[in-house]
Short mmCIF file of C-alpha atoms and ligand atoms in Angstrom, two decimals:
data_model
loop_
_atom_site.label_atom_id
_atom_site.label_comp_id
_atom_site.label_asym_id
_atom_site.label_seq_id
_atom_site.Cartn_x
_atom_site.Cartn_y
_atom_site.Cartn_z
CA UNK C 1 3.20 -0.37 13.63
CA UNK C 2 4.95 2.98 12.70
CA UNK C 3 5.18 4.52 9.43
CA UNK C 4 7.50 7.24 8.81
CA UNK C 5 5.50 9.35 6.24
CA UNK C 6 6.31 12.52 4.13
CA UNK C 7 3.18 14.15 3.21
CA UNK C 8 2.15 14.42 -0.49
CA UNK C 9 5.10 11.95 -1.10
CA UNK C 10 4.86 8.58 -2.30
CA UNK C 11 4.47 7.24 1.34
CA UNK C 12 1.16 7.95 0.89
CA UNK C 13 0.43 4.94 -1.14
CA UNK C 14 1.24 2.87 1.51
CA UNK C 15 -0.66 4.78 4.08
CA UNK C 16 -3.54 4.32 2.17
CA UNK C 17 -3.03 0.55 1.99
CA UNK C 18 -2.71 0.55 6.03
CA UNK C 19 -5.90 2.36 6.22
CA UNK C 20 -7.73 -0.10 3.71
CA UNK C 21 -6.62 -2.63 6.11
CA UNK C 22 -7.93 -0.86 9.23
CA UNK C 23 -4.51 -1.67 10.91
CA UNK C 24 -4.31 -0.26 14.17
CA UNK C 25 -0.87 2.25 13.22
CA UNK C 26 1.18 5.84 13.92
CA UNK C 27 2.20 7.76 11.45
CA UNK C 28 5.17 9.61 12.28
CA UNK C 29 5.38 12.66 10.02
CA UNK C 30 8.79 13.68 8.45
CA UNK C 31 9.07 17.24 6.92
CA UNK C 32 10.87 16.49 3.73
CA UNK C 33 10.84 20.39 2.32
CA UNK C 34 12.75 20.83 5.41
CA UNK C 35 14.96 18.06 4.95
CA UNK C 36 14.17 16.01 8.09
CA UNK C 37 15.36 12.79 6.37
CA UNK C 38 18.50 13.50 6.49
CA UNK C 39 18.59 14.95 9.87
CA UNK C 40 20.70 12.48 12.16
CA UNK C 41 18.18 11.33 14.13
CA UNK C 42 16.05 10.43 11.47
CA UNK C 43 19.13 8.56 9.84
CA UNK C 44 19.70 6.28 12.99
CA UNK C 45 16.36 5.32 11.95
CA UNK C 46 16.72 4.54 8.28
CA UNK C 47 20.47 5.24 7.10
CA UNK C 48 18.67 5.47 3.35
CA UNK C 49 16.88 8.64 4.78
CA UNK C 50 13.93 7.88 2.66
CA UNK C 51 10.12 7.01 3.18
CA UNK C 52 8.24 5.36 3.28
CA UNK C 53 9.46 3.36 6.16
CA UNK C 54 7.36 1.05 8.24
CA UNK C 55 8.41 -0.22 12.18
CA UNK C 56 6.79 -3.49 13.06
CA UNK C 57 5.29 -4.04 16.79
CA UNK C 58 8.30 -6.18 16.95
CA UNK C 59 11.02 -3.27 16.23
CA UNK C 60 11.88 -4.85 12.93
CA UNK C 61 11.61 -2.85 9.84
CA UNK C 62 10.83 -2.64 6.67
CA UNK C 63 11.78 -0.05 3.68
CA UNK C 64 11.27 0.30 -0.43
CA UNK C 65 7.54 1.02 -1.48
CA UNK C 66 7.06 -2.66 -3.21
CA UNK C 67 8.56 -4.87 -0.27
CA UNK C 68 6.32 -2.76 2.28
CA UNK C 69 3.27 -3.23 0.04
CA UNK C 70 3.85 -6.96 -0.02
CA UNK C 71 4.17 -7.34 3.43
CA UNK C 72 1.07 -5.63 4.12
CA UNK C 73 -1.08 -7.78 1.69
CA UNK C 74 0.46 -11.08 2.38
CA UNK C 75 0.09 -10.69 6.22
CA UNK C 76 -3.45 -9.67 5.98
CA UNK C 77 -4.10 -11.88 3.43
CA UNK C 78 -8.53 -11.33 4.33
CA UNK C 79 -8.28 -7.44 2.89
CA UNK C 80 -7.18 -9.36 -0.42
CA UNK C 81 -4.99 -6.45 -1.45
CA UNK C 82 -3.45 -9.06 -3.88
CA UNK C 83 -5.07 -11.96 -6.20
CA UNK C 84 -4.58 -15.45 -5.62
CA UNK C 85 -3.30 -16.55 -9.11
CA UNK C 86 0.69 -16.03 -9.52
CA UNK C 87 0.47 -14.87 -12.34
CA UNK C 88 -2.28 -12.66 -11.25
CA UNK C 89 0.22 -11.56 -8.61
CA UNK C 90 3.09 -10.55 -10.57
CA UNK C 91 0.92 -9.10 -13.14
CA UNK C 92 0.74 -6.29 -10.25
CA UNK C 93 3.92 -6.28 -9.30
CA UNK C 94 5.07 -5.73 -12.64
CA UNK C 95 2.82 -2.70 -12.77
CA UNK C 96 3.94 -1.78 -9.30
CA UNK C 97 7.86 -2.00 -10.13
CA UNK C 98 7.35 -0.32 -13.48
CA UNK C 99 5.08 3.24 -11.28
CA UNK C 100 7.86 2.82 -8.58
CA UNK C 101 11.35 2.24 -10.25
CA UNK C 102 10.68 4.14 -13.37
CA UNK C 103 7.77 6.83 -13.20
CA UNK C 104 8.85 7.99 -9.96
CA UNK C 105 12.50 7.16 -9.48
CA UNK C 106 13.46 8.14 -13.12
CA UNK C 107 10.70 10.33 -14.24
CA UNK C 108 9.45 12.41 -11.25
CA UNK C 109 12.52 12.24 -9.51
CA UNK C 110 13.95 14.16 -12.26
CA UNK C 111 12.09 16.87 -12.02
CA UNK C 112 12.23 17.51 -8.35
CA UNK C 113 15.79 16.66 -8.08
CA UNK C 114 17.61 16.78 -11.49
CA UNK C 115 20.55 17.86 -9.56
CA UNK C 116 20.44 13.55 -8.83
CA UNK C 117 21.19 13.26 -12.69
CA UNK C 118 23.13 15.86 -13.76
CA UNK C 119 25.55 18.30 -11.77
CA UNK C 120 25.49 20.39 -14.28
CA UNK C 121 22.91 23.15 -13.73
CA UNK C 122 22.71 24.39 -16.89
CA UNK C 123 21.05 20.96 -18.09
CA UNK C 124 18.92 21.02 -15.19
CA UNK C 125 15.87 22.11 -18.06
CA UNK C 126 16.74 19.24 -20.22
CA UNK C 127 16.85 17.19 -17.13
CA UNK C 128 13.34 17.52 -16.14
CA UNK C 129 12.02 17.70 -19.77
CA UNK C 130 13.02 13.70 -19.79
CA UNK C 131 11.17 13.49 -15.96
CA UNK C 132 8.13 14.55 -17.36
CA UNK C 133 8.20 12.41 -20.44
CA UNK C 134 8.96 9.64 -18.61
CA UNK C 135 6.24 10.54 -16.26
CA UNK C 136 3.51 10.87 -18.69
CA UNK C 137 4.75 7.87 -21.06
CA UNK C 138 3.80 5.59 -17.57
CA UNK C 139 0.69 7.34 -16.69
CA UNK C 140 -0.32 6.70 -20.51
CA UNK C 141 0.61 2.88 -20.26
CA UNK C 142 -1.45 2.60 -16.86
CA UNK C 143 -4.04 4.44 -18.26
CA UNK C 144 -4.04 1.67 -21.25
CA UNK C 145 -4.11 -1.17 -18.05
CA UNK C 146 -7.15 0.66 -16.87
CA UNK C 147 -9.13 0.75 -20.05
CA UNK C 148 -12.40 1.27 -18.93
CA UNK C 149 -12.46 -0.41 -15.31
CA UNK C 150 -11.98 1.44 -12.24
CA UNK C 151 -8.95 -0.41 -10.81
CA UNK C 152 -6.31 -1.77 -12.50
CA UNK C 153 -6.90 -5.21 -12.25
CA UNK C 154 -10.59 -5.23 -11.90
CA UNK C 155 -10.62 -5.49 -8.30
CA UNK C 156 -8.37 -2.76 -5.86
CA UNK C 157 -4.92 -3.67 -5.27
CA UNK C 158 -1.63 -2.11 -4.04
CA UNK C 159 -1.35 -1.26 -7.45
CA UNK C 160 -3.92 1.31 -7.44
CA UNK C 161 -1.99 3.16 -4.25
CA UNK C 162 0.84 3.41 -5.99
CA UNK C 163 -0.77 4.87 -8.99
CA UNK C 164 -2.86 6.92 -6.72
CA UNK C 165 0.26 8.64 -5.43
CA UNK C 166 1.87 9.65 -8.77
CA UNK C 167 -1.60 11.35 -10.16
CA UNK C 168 -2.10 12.72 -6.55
CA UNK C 169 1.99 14.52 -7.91
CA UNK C 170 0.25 15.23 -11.55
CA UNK C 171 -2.67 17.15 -9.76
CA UNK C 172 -1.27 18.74 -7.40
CA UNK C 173 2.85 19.03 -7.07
CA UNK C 174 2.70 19.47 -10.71
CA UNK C 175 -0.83 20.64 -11.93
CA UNK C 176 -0.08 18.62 -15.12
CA UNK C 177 -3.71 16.97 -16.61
CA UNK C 178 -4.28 12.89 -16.59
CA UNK C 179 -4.85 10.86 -19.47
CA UNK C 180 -8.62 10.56 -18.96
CA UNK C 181 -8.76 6.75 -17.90
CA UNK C 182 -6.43 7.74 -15.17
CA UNK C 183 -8.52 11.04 -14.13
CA UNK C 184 -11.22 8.22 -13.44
CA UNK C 185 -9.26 6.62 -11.78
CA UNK C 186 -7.70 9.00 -9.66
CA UNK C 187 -11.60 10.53 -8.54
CA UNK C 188 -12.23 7.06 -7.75
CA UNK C 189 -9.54 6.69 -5.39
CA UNK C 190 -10.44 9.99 -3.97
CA UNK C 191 -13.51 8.75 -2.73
CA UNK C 192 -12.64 5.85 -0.81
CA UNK C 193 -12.96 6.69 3.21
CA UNK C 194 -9.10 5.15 3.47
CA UNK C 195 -7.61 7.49 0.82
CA UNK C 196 -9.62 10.28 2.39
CA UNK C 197 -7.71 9.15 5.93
CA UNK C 198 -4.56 9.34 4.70
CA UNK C 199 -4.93 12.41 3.00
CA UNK C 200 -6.30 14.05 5.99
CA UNK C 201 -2.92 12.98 7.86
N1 GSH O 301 12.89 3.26 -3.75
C1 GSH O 301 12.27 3.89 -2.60
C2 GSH O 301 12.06 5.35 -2.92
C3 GSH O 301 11.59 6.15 -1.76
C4 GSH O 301 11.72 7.63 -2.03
O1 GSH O 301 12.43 8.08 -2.94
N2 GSH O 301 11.02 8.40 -1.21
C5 GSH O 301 11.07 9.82 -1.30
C6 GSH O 301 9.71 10.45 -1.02
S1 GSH O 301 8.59 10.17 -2.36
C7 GSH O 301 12.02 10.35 -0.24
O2 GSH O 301 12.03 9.87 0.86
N3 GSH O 301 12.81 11.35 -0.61
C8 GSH O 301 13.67 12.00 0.29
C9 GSH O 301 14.99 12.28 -0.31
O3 GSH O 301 15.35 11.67 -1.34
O4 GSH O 301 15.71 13.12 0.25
C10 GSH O 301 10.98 3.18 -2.29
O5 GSH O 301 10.49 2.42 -3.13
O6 GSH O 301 10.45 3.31 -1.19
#
């Protein structure tokens, strides 16, 4: 498989995921300061000119953080990425919608692109004000989740990659400090060999 990965950006959940799995993979770097994604040739491979975006050995493909995530558990079902239970199940997805489609896509997206909210440049500082509460309203409800495990739900999940990338944005894009639980979490994470990979790439 292929993924088409910005570095730093939230692609790198998913990387880590493929390198918890040990899948054999290539990760196909896109320069998003530079704007690659929306180069042509990068469109003719995914018109939404976004990553993370995976290429099966088949040629099919597969885009949106959450439906990548789920692919990857459910087909290797032995790295148990995801619990059995349903419930258990959705319980991380509705974690996993909540990091994706709100801290990120409404709070952190905000303050990297408020120009995506608002044309208007002189609300540009009100703009990201709102990203960052939004930002650190999530990382306080995750850090609530996490109480005093290390993960999540007890055990690792695709959960704790997608939480993984938006403190690896708190640290470093935005040197911003974690709700404690979540600084655990986040050293945690840091010392797994398969975050350590995909870091590296
Ligand atoms: N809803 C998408 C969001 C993906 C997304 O926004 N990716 C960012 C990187 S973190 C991106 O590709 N941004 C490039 C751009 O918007 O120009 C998903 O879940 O995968």
């Amino acid at each position: 498989m292929k993924l088409y990965h910005g570095r730093g950006s939230c692609s790198l959940g998913i990387l880590i995921l493929i390198e918890e799995l040990d899948l054999p993979h290539e990760a196909e770097l896109v320069d998003l300061a530079a704007g690659a994604q929306r180069s042509p040739e990068f469109l003719a491979v995914n018109p939404k000119g976004k990553v993370p975006f995976l290429q099966l050995d088949d040629g099919s493909t597969l885009s949106e953080w959450p439906a990548i995530a789920l692919y990857l558990a459910l087909s290797n079902p032995k790295g148990a990425l995801l619990p059995v239970d349903p419930v258990a199940v959705a319980r991380v997805f509705e974690a996993v919608e909540y990091m994706v489609s709100t801290a990120h896509m409404q709070g952190f997206t905000r303050i990297v692109r408020p120009g995506n909210f608002s044309p208007d440049e002189s609300a540009h500082d009100r703009v990201k004000a709102r990203g960052h509460e939004i930002l650190g309203e999530a990382l306080e409800a995750m850090a609530g989740k996490l109480g005093d495990k290390t993960y999540l739900f007890g055990e690792f999940s695709v959960a704790d990659a997608a939480l993984f990338y938006l403190e690896n944005w708190m640290v470093r894009r935005l040197e911003r400090p974690l709700p404690a639980a979540c600084q655990r979490h986040f050293d945690a994470m840091s010392e797994r060999p398969a975050v350590q990979r995909a870091l590296a790439v």
